[in-house]
XYZ file of C-alpha atoms in Angstrom:
675
model
C 7.743 -5.029 -14.908
C 6.998 -7.942 -17.192
C 3.415 -8.958 -17.824
C 3.918 -11.873 -20.226
C 3.961 -14.498 -17.465
C 3.061 -18.054 -18.417
C 1.281 -20.379 -16.003
C 4.572 -21.993 -14.997
C 5.962 -18.574 -14.064
C 2.999 -17.672 -11.852
C 4.897 -19.504 -9.104
C 7.161 -16.436 -8.757
C 4.248 -14.007 -8.176
C 3.260 -12.852 -4.675
C 0.239 -10.611 -4.063
C 0.289 -9.584 -0.414
C -1.102 -6.991 1.941
C 0.485 -5.312 4.959
C -2.035 -5.405 7.825
C -1.877 -3.873 11.306
C -3.300 -1.540 13.904
C -2.671 2.160 13.340
C 0.931 3.179 14.262
C 2.277 -0.397 14.327
C 4.574 0.515 11.423
C 2.886 -0.872 8.279
C 3.859 2.011 6.039
C 7.450 2.073 7.316
C 7.746 -1.672 6.631
C 6.418 -1.112 3.104
C 8.798 1.803 2.494
C 11.800 -0.266 3.591
C 10.705 -3.067 1.255
C 10.587 -0.623 -1.660
C 14.013 0.786 -0.771
C 15.666 -2.641 -0.520
C 14.110 -3.849 -3.789
C 15.383 -0.772 -5.650
C 12.011 0.862 -6.350
C 13.006 3.937 -4.337
C 16.455 5.397 -3.805
C 15.690 7.154 -0.531
C 13.910 5.864 2.544
C 10.458 7.432 2.841
C 9.427 8.543 6.326
C 5.863 8.954 7.615
C 6.769 11.903 9.873
C 8.447 13.725 6.979
C 5.563 13.118 4.541
C 7.925 11.478 2.031
C 6.400 7.991 1.793
C 5.453 6.412 -1.532
C 2.261 4.670 -0.423
C 0.914 7.523 1.749
C 0.848 9.975 -1.139
C -2.500 11.673 -0.555
C -2.164 15.153 1.036
C -4.497 14.153 3.882
C -2.416 11.051 4.643
C 0.718 13.160 4.882
C -0.995 15.823 6.983
C -2.465 13.314 9.448
C 0.453 10.845 9.438
C -1.792 7.809 8.909
C -2.734 5.569 5.988
C -6.243 6.307 4.699
C -6.344 4.721 1.239
C -4.965 1.304 0.278
C -2.070 1.778 -2.166
C -0.500 -0.886 -4.395
C 3.169 -1.052 -5.403
C 5.149 -3.682 -7.315
C 8.744 -4.744 -6.782
C 11.092 -7.695 -7.326
C 13.015 -9.750 -4.777
C 15.073 -12.913 -5.282
C 13.629 -13.464 -8.753
C 10.022 -13.070 -7.549
C 7.545 -10.314 -8.415
C 5.792 -8.857 -5.391
C 2.667 -6.692 -5.498
C 2.314 -5.120 -2.055
C -0.805 -3.305 -0.831
C -0.293 -1.020 2.179
C -3.675 -0.993 3.961
C -5.084 1.473 6.525
C -4.855 0.642 10.224
C -7.593 2.924 11.540
C -10.991 1.332 12.175
C -12.762 4.089 10.217
C -11.118 2.820 7.015
C -11.615 -0.918 7.583
C -13.635 -1.195 4.370
C -10.444 -0.420 2.410
C -8.831 -3.394 4.182
C -11.837 -5.605 3.375
C -11.678 -4.824 -0.340
C -7.920 -5.394 -0.441
C -8.092 -8.735 1.386
C -10.654 -9.964 -1.111
C -8.080 -9.908 -3.928
C -4.864 -10.739 -2.055
C -3.222 -14.154 -1.858
C -1.298 -13.613 1.390
C -0.577 -11.037 4.076
C 2.053 -9.803 6.521
C 0.490 -8.888 9.873
C 2.592 -6.268 11.677
C 2.445 -6.047 15.482
C 3.952 -3.549 17.921
C 6.512 -5.343 20.123
C 5.331 -3.361 23.173
C 1.555 -3.332 22.646
C 1.183 -6.780 21.046
C -2.281 -7.409 19.600
C -4.276 -4.157 19.509
C -7.993 -3.742 18.676
C -7.617 -3.120 14.962
C -4.999 -5.886 14.720
C -7.744 -8.257 15.835
C -10.275 -6.751 13.435
C -8.086 -7.106 10.327
C -7.020 -10.604 11.422
C -10.674 -11.701 11.540
C -11.246 -10.229 8.097
C -8.272 -12.208 6.770
C -9.784 -15.321 8.383
C -12.995 -14.675 6.451
C -11.148 -14.811 3.120
C -8.797 -17.641 4.251
C -5.688 -15.547 3.570
C -2.402 -17.199 4.708
C -0.327 -14.906 6.920
C 3.090 -14.406 8.447
C 3.577 -12.165 11.496
C 6.229 -9.461 11.865
C 6.757 -8.121 15.393
C 7.997 -4.583 14.746
C 9.596 -1.926 16.974
C 11.851 -4.366 18.827
C 14.136 -1.402 19.541
C 11.570 0.279 21.819
C 11.823 0.274 25.607
C 9.557 -2.457 26.956
C 9.614 -4.512 23.759
C 9.092 -8.213 24.511
C 8.842 -10.767 21.722
C 7.564 -13.540 24.011
C 4.734 -11.356 25.367
C 3.781 -10.235 21.835
C 3.656 -13.864 20.631
C 1.589 -14.842 23.685
C -0.933 -12.098 22.862
C -1.119 -13.335 19.260
C -1.793 -16.852 20.491
C -4.256 -15.781 23.177
C -6.323 -13.193 21.277
C -6.126 -14.327 17.657
C -5.948 -18.114 18.291
C -3.546 -19.182 15.532
C -0.477 -21.379 16.119
C 2.405 -18.862 16.048
C 5.822 -20.464 15.473
C 8.986 -18.458 16.072
C 11.416 -18.641 13.148
C 13.662 -15.919 14.585
C 15.039 -14.829 17.944
C 16.202 -11.260 18.700
C 19.876 -10.412 19.161
C 20.793 -7.586 21.527
C 24.124 -5.808 21.781
C 23.958 -4.761 25.411
C 20.538 -3.119 25.719
C 20.346 -2.240 22.006
C 18.432 -4.382 19.512
C 21.007 -5.354 16.874
C 19.557 -8.161 14.759
C 18.015 -11.634 14.724
C 18.983 -15.289 14.753
C 17.448 -17.239 11.861
C 16.233 -20.471 13.463
C 15.724 -22.172 10.082
C 19.229 -21.607 8.676
C 20.879 -21.248 12.124
C 22.697 -18.000 11.383
C 22.934 -14.600 13.026
C 21.860 -11.556 10.994
C 22.946 -8.180 12.311
C 22.595 -4.639 10.983
C 25.215 -2.057 11.739
C 26.300 -0.657 8.384
C 23.954 -2.850 6.375
C 23.197 -6.548 6.725
C 25.950 -8.833 8.040
C 25.651 -12.613 8.352
C 27.608 -14.691 10.858
C 27.493 -17.665 13.207
C 25.174 -17.832 16.199
C 26.825 -16.057 19.179
C 28.060 -18.473 21.848
C 26.062 -16.731 24.565
C 22.851 -17.588 22.663
C 23.757 -21.150 21.666
C 21.629 -22.916 24.305
C 18.642 -20.606 23.801
C 18.825 -21.021 20.015
C 19.132 -24.820 20.261
C 16.052 -24.946 22.506
C 14.053 -22.648 20.178
C 15.086 -24.670 17.098
C 13.983 -27.883 18.836
C 10.585 -26.372 19.685
C 10.188 -25.205 16.063
C 11.009 -28.680 14.710
C 8.585 -30.346 17.129
C 5.773 -27.919 16.275
C 6.264 -28.539 12.543
C 6.699 -32.321 12.801
C 3.533 -32.564 14.888
C 1.489 -31.102 12.019
C 3.275 -32.278 8.843
C 3.532 -35.971 7.938
C 6.697 -35.669 5.793
C 8.504 -33.737 8.500
C 7.286 -36.224 11.129
C 8.845 -39.169 9.289
C 12.225 -37.428 9.094
C 12.002 -36.275 12.702
C 11.221 -39.789 13.965
C 14.085 -41.263 11.951
C 16.773 -38.648 12.652
C 15.442 -36.755 15.728
C 15.964 -33.539 13.736
C 14.914 -31.815 10.529
C 17.120 -30.503 7.752
C 16.826 -26.827 6.826
C 15.176 -27.642 3.481
C 12.631 -30.001 5.051
C 11.789 -27.407 7.689
C 11.329 -24.666 5.075
C 9.111 -26.842 2.843
C 6.991 -27.997 5.788
C 6.598 -24.431 7.085
C 5.380 -23.345 3.650
C 2.801 -26.155 3.488
C 1.515 -25.418 6.986
C 1.366 -21.654 6.364
C -0.593 -22.123 3.133
C -3.004 -24.431 4.982
C -3.431 -21.861 7.767
C -2.200 -24.317 10.410
C 0.720 -22.167 11.600
C 1.812 -18.535 11.400
C 5.604 -17.988 11.136
C 6.689 -15.139 13.427
C 9.605 -12.830 12.564
C 10.821 -9.723 14.355
C 12.663 -6.499 13.600
C 12.716 -2.711 13.765
C 11.661 -1.309 10.396
C 12.517 2.309 11.233
C 16.142 1.268 11.869
C 16.191 -1.007 8.786
C 16.492 -4.184 10.893
C 14.770 -7.381 9.783
C 13.336 -6.357 6.411
C 15.559 -8.552 4.185
C 14.606 -11.789 6.041
C 10.979 -10.625 5.995
C 11.153 -10.389 2.183
C 12.768 -13.842 2.115
C 9.907 -15.165 4.273
C 7.302 -13.638 1.923
C 8.907 -15.534 -0.969
C 9.365 -18.744 1.038
C 6.056 -19.045 2.895
C 3.296 -16.964 1.277
C 1.248 -18.350 -1.642
C 1.514 -17.653 -5.348
C -1.703 -17.456 -7.416
C -1.176 -21.165 -8.225
C -1.495 -22.035 -4.532
C -4.935 -20.442 -4.189
C -8.187 -22.259 -5.000
C -10.085 -21.603 -8.229
C -12.647 -18.793 -8.136
C -16.254 -18.715 -9.301
C -19.048 -21.280 -9.090
C -18.189 -24.972 -9.346
C -19.683 -25.272 -12.833
C -17.641 -22.295 -14.106
C -14.571 -22.267 -11.859
C -11.536 -20.315 -13.042
C -8.038 -21.434 -12.091
C -5.009 -19.144 -12.212
C -4.139 -19.846 -15.815
C -3.561 -17.400 -18.708
C -5.007 -20.014 -21.087
C -8.454 -19.954 -19.429
C -11.195 -17.382 -20.254
C -10.813 -13.982 -18.630
C -12.115 -13.470 -15.083
C -11.261 -10.348 -13.066
C -12.703 -8.605 -9.998
C -12.920 -4.816 -9.563
C -11.982 -4.014 -5.951
C -11.357 -0.275 -6.043
C -12.514 2.734 -8.084
C -10.563 5.981 -8.003
C -11.489 9.252 -9.698
C -8.431 11.252 -10.770
C -8.253 14.660 -12.461
C -7.488 12.864 -15.742
C -10.169 10.176 -15.563
C -11.615 7.203 -13.739
C -9.372 4.293 -12.696
C -10.807 0.835 -11.987
C -8.426 -1.399 -10.013
C -8.851 -5.092 -10.813
C -7.320 -8.404 -9.845
C -7.040 -10.715 -12.851
C -7.742 -14.288 -11.736
C -7.587 -16.074 -15.089
C -6.994 -15.386 -18.774
C -5.358 -12.403 -20.441
C -6.728 -8.848 -20.546
C -5.438 -6.754 -23.468
C -5.653 -3.062 -24.188
C -8.685 -2.426 -26.406
C -10.579 -5.573 -25.270
C -14.318 -5.523 -24.684
C -15.296 -7.214 -21.419
C -18.616 -8.101 -19.813
C -19.621 -6.528 -16.492
C -21.656 -9.495 -15.277
C -23.599 -7.774 -12.483
C -24.463 -4.711 -14.564
C -25.124 -6.706 -17.748
C -23.083 -4.203 -19.779
C -20.124 -4.497 -22.088
C -17.214 -2.190 -21.313
C -14.170 -1.342 -23.401
C -10.705 -1.277 -21.818
C -8.911 1.730 -23.312
C -5.673 1.476 -21.301
C -4.068 -0.841 -18.747
C -1.814 0.674 -16.092
C 0.586 -0.942 -13.666
C 0.351 1.218 -10.561
C 3.140 2.315 -8.231
C 1.051 4.198 -5.643
C 0.440 7.572 -7.383
C 2.687 6.747 -10.385
C 1.462 4.702 -13.337
C 3.114 2.799 -16.160
C 1.090 1.789 -19.214
C 1.287 -1.860 -20.313
C -0.190 -3.700 -23.275
C -1.867 -6.511 -21.349
C -2.335 -8.122 -17.930
C -2.470 -11.832 -17.143
C -3.724 -14.092 -14.358
C -2.190 -12.997 -11.054
C -1.831 -9.317 -12.023
C -3.278 -6.377 -10.079
C -3.663 -3.428 -12.452
C -5.748 -0.308 -13.064
C -8.021 0.083 -16.101
C -8.981 3.252 -17.948
C -12.148 3.117 -20.019
C -14.901 1.253 -18.113
C -17.442 3.931 -17.188
C -20.122 1.989 -15.319
C -18.042 -0.552 -13.384
C -18.544 -0.392 -9.619
C -16.585 -1.909 -6.730
C -17.248 -5.655 -6.566
C -18.055 -6.020 -10.292
C -16.895 -9.120 -12.161
C -15.272 -8.475 -15.553
C -15.017 -11.502 -17.818
C -14.917 -12.674 -21.414
C -18.340 -11.965 -23.019
C -18.597 -15.546 -24.313
C -17.651 -17.165 -20.973
C -19.518 -15.391 -18.147
C -18.680 -16.117 -14.517
C -19.674 -14.324 -11.306
C -17.092 -13.790 -8.550
C -17.927 -13.087 -4.920
C -17.652 -9.327 -4.257
C -16.112 -7.935 -1.060
C -18.728 -7.428 1.647
C -19.278 -3.697 2.336
C -19.314 -2.535 5.953
C -22.575 -0.961 7.091
C -22.241 2.763 7.957
C -22.699 3.659 11.634
C -22.376 7.472 11.795
C -23.938 10.153 9.641
C -23.689 13.923 9.284
C -25.870 16.445 7.537
C -24.031 18.163 4.676
C -25.205 21.254 2.854
C -23.623 23.491 0.232
C -23.133 27.044 1.430
C -24.193 28.548 -1.899
C -27.012 27.554 -4.228
C -24.507 27.350 -7.094
C -22.670 24.539 -5.283
C -25.785 22.496 -4.452
C -25.833 20.560 -7.739
C -22.046 20.156 -7.700
C -22.274 18.705 -4.188
C -24.697 16.001 -5.325
C -22.405 15.016 -8.220
C -19.296 15.026 -5.998
C -20.964 12.833 -3.351
C -22.115 10.396 -6.041
C -18.496 10.088 -7.222
C -17.257 9.521 -3.676
C -19.814 6.779 -2.968
C -18.669 5.073 -6.185
C -15.108 5.059 -4.871
C -16.041 4.029 -1.320
C -19.042 1.672 -0.938
C -18.956 2.131 2.859
C -20.271 5.670 2.263
C -23.964 6.238 1.670
C -25.844 9.411 0.774
C -29.591 9.853 1.254
C -32.080 12.644 1.702
C -34.147 12.575 4.884
C -37.777 12.649 3.700
C -38.908 14.504 6.836
C -36.215 17.175 7.181
C -35.007 17.355 3.575
C -31.385 17.195 4.824
C -28.740 15.427 2.773
C -27.202 12.829 5.089
C -23.724 11.431 4.506
C -23.114 8.191 6.424
C -19.756 6.493 7.038
C -17.838 4.276 9.441
C -16.766 6.921 11.950
C -16.018 10.562 12.646
C -12.546 10.471 11.085
C -13.923 8.755 7.983
C -16.452 11.555 7.500
C -13.857 14.257 8.265
C -11.662 12.885 5.470
C -14.588 12.822 3.015
C -15.600 16.408 3.802
C -11.976 17.525 3.427
C -11.846 15.815 0.012
C -14.940 17.796 -1.017
C -13.198 21.003 -0.010
C -9.727 20.261 -1.397
C -10.423 18.224 -4.514
C -13.779 19.639 -5.573
C -13.432 23.206 -4.309
C -16.798 23.026 -2.527
C -17.724 24.989 0.573
C -19.945 22.747 2.694
C -21.583 23.065 6.094
C -21.518 19.960 8.282
C -24.060 19.235 11.020
C -23.696 17.080 14.139
C -23.280 13.371 13.371
C -26.352 11.207 13.724
C -26.271 7.616 14.870
C -27.818 4.797 12.829
C -30.442 3.600 15.313
C -32.607 0.535 14.761
C -36.009 -0.549 16.022
C -36.698 -4.048 17.300
C -39.626 -6.025 18.659
C -39.622 -6.927 22.357
C -43.188 -8.321 22.588
C -44.675 -10.023 19.584
C -48.070 -10.702 18.047
C -49.594 -14.071 17.160
C -52.377 -14.839 14.700
C -52.557 -11.373 13.145
C -54.942 -11.581 10.205
C -54.561 -9.168 7.322
C -56.702 -9.052 4.208
C -55.707 -6.885 1.260
C -58.594 -6.170 -1.137
C -58.450 -3.557 -3.867
C -60.982 -3.255 -6.681
C -60.890 -0.203 -8.948
C -61.885 -1.563 -12.332
C -60.263 -4.368 -14.282
C -58.254 -7.032 -12.465
C -58.347 -6.549 -8.702
C -55.956 -7.395 -5.864
C -56.906 -9.934 -3.208
C -54.715 -11.530 -0.572
C -55.419 -13.031 2.842
C -52.597 -13.892 5.265
C -52.161 -14.808 8.941
C -48.837 -13.862 10.579
C -46.983 -14.584 13.815
C -44.469 -11.776 14.404
C -42.046 -12.389 17.280
C -38.656 -11.186 18.525
C -35.832 -12.990 16.731
C -34.380 -14.297 20.011
C -36.365 -13.798 23.205
C -33.237 -14.059 25.365
C -31.316 -11.397 23.387
C -33.268 -8.116 23.151
C -30.468 -6.540 21.104
C -30.270 -9.316 18.481
C -30.297 -8.130 14.869
C -31.424 -9.838 11.687
C -34.622 -11.097 10.073
C -36.014 -14.601 9.663
C -39.060 -15.737 7.713
C -40.718 -19.126 7.544
C -43.997 -20.594 6.354
C -45.989 -23.298 8.159
C -48.918 -23.178 5.733
C -50.142 -26.652 4.795
C -52.480 -27.954 2.138
C -51.383 -25.501 -0.514
C -53.596 -22.740 0.881
C -50.914 -20.234 -0.154
C -48.891 -21.275 -3.247
C -45.076 -21.180 -2.991
C -44.735 -18.166 -5.289
C -47.117 -16.172 -3.080
C -45.161 -17.221 0.043
C -42.035 -15.709 -1.516
C -44.026 -12.565 -2.288
C -45.158 -12.312 1.351
C -41.516 -12.605 2.476
C -40.484 -9.857 0.038
C -43.322 -7.676 1.329
C -42.226 -8.238 4.927
C -38.707 -7.153 4.021
C -40.200 -4.009 2.450
C -42.017 -3.346 5.724
C -38.772 -3.438 7.731
C -37.322 -0.382 5.987
C -39.086 2.098 8.259
C -40.370 1.374 11.764
C -43.439 2.922 13.437
C -41.564 4.285 16.487
C -39.217 6.830 14.898
C -38.806 5.750 11.282
C -35.617 3.740 11.897
C -35.085 0.403 10.087
C -36.516 -2.584 11.958
C -34.387 -5.605 12.864
C -34.463 -8.575 15.238
C -37.799 -9.925 13.949
C -39.004 -13.431 13.087
C -42.120 -13.698 10.899
C -44.062 -16.932 10.451
C -46.785 -17.219 7.815
C -49.260 -19.617 9.471
C -52.285 -19.473 7.175
C -53.831 -17.660 4.253
C -56.225 -17.828 1.371
C -56.312 -16.934 -2.319
C -58.895 -15.698 -4.801
C -59.318 -17.598 -8.031
C -58.969 -14.473 -10.189
C -57.652 -11.521 -8.190
C -54.753 -13.058 -6.237
C -51.277 -12.219 -7.534
C -47.702 -11.875 -6.327
C -48.176 -8.099 -6.155
C -51.258 -8.497 -3.950
C -49.478 -10.849 -1.530
C -46.364 -8.674 -1.435
C -48.535 -5.681 -0.539
C -50.327 -7.756 2.087
C -46.984 -8.836 3.578
C -45.772 -5.255 3.812
C -48.951 -3.781 5.271
C -49.602 -6.800 7.506
C -46.142 -6.597 9.045
C -46.539 -2.864 9.645
C -49.822 -3.499 11.456
C -48.162 -6.219 13.539
C -45.331 -3.857 14.481
C -47.843 -1.211 15.593
C -49.767 -3.808 17.610
C -46.729 -5.313 19.331
C -44.176 -3.610 21.581
C -41.113 -2.049 19.960
C -37.921 -0.568 21.369
C -35.048 1.449 19.919
C -31.620 -0.142 19.509
C -28.440 1.936 19.620
C -25.062 0.868 18.194
C -22.312 -0.081 20.643
C -18.552 0.002 20.172
C -15.683 -1.542 22.090
C -13.349 1.242 23.133
C -9.721 0.549 24.033
C -8.060 3.578 25.626
C -4.353 3.693 26.469
C -3.751 6.348 29.119
C -0.933 7.288 31.522
C -1.359 5.874 35.045
C -1.829 9.353 36.568
C -4.954 10.060 34.513
C -6.861 6.762 34.790
C -9.331 8.135 37.351
C -10.281 11.115 35.181
C -10.711 8.897 32.119
C -12.869 6.351 33.988
C -15.051 9.142 35.378
C -15.591 10.524 31.898
C -16.455 7.061 30.554
C -19.022 6.563 33.324
C -20.677 9.835 32.304
C -20.903 8.433 28.760
C -22.852 5.336 29.934
C -19.806 3.129 29.373
C -19.434 -0.341 30.895
C -15.774 -0.951 31.708
C -14.881 -4.557 30.828
C -11.206 -4.652 31.769
C -7.968 -2.827 32.445
C -4.374 -3.975 32.019
C -1.379 -2.175 33.522
C 1.674 -1.777 31.318
C 4.887 0.130 31.848
C 3.675 3.579 32.885
C 0.284 3.201 31.183
C -3.058 1.476 31.669
C -5.125 -0.004 28.842
C -8.834 0.377 29.613
C -11.424 -1.598 27.664
C -15.075 -0.540 27.746
C -18.337 -0.983 25.898
C -19.791 2.426 25.009
C -22.860 3.623 23.059
C -21.598 5.147 19.812
C -23.783 8.236 20.317
C -21.775 9.092 23.446
C -18.405 9.058 21.693
C -18.731 12.084 19.439
C -15.908 14.457 20.271
C -14.234 11.898 22.533
C -10.828 12.280 20.872
C -10.622 15.934 21.922
C -11.930 15.173 25.408
C -9.407 12.349 25.968
C -6.520 14.510 24.829
C -7.550 17.303 27.194
C -7.876 14.918 30.190
C -4.473 13.270 29.570
C -2.440 16.315 28.444
C -2.417 14.934 24.912
C -0.889 11.577 25.911
C -3.984 9.347 25.762
C -4.982 7.391 22.667
C -7.975 5.237 21.873
C -9.381 2.945 19.220
C -12.860 1.536 18.675
C -14.459 -1.344 16.864
C -18.192 -2.041 16.268
C -19.829 -4.506 18.660
C -23.463 -4.567 17.528
C -26.620 -3.111 19.042
C -28.274 -2.925 22.464
C -31.561 -1.534 23.786
C -31.421 2.227 24.199
C -32.531 3.638 27.576
């Protein structure tokens, strides 16, 4: 692949992600893209373990995507960098980090199931980063597939404006191809792609769908509206240009359909990626307003590290270059760490294969060899032109397990291996419990932690013992304290410490006992506590939230108001007021009434009709609150809110109650008072 792309040629670059719920067909779509663009010469299959992007042994064993993998290809004179992201909720942090550096995305939906829980989760994450999307309704060849129902679920649950740009074509009961509503042509796949006129039997349906597409576009685009008013129709070129503008603005989502496993619909999907998704030039500049960086090789270097991967041959740092040129041998500034790092090699990555290049330019996604201290979320820039880019937001861990090396010889190796893994995956945390001395590994779910422990065993050769997962509980205030006076006085020779504060400590929201967060305000008047000491009190209060008096869990859902205070002419300092804030808040927490919060998840279980009663009975025993159920062909989808602590081992239990036919997915909902 070429890397010497000038600014004018950035228009032919597309950086996109493939997003979906687990088993919707993301990896199959990606594999078909690679086959059609000539990157592979044989179709990779998930069930055979022959896919390019699912190259990790665990991914092939489990048949799911665990790690986001990037591949590059060319289509219609455009260079595409495609990132195949995980669909399981336990690996949502991989999706978050990928979305942070992507320009566009293809959201894949199952034609039978429509919008599934993780589909909604990744869609919301794409909303957060304002990533333009197109939708691909996959598996149209399945029994029960219904494009209209799938589009209705997209509209109803995700709230975009989906616009159909294709209609399905069936030969009898068999899905055979699509009608392109923009170019008004039929595309069928029998022995490869064949193009022809719209079948007569579909003429009225296609004319109606084309009219609805034109009206939807004209309603939202002024140029298209003028042409529509004048001619009562839109030309193909006007429709394509208007669809691109509206997609980039996030006002509509073009919807295509196909069956990736049978090679149907992938060529027009690639055409739609080129036609509707943004190039780096279409995305806003990055960085603060006074040091914004546009996608231009002539500007100073700005790049964001979004993934770190330790390989047997060294450490790879994956970066998105937003501006400037990065050359092999350059010295760059890690802005957050304040260090200079040397780039020894630059690699263009094709999943697990790598090709060395001399330089990377704005719009490139590459891997670097050389930077030793760069972490996920770090900004790399020219040393003489610093800029700080927004890092991806890490997801807070919800489940933890105790891990211990089986032999004393492996104890030190285990600590080093876990440190490496937390570098690669910021959603993992490792800490030592000060009371029990256990090493606790925390992650996003049971499967997430299973994968990490398996990596320790396979990649590091460590024998580890794993204890029962522990839930990340919180403590919150349910009855507050007003006018608590705390005086901190310490005199042990030399300068002393003196601080006097008065605090109101209340629940964050009286009407929501499970609310999380922390708010601080000061109502002190007359300068009785200087502004710098007020900030110190706030910092001290935050220190006091780390460990609650009930069971040592972090405290949340608290509002602190500093109402009064006093200073000493000589002995008052920021340290004294910070200490007073910490100790004063702890005393207020002991005086007030606290409760324990437990994390909740939304569980969506798909079970055969014959086993619904058994599944509902089991959920009731787990303190679940069933919020809905929808009957589909032969199955029932049950939605419930369940305490996370009650879900350990649920996968095995559900399989046993449904003879292996039940499936479920979860997504975090927040916290509620524990009984």
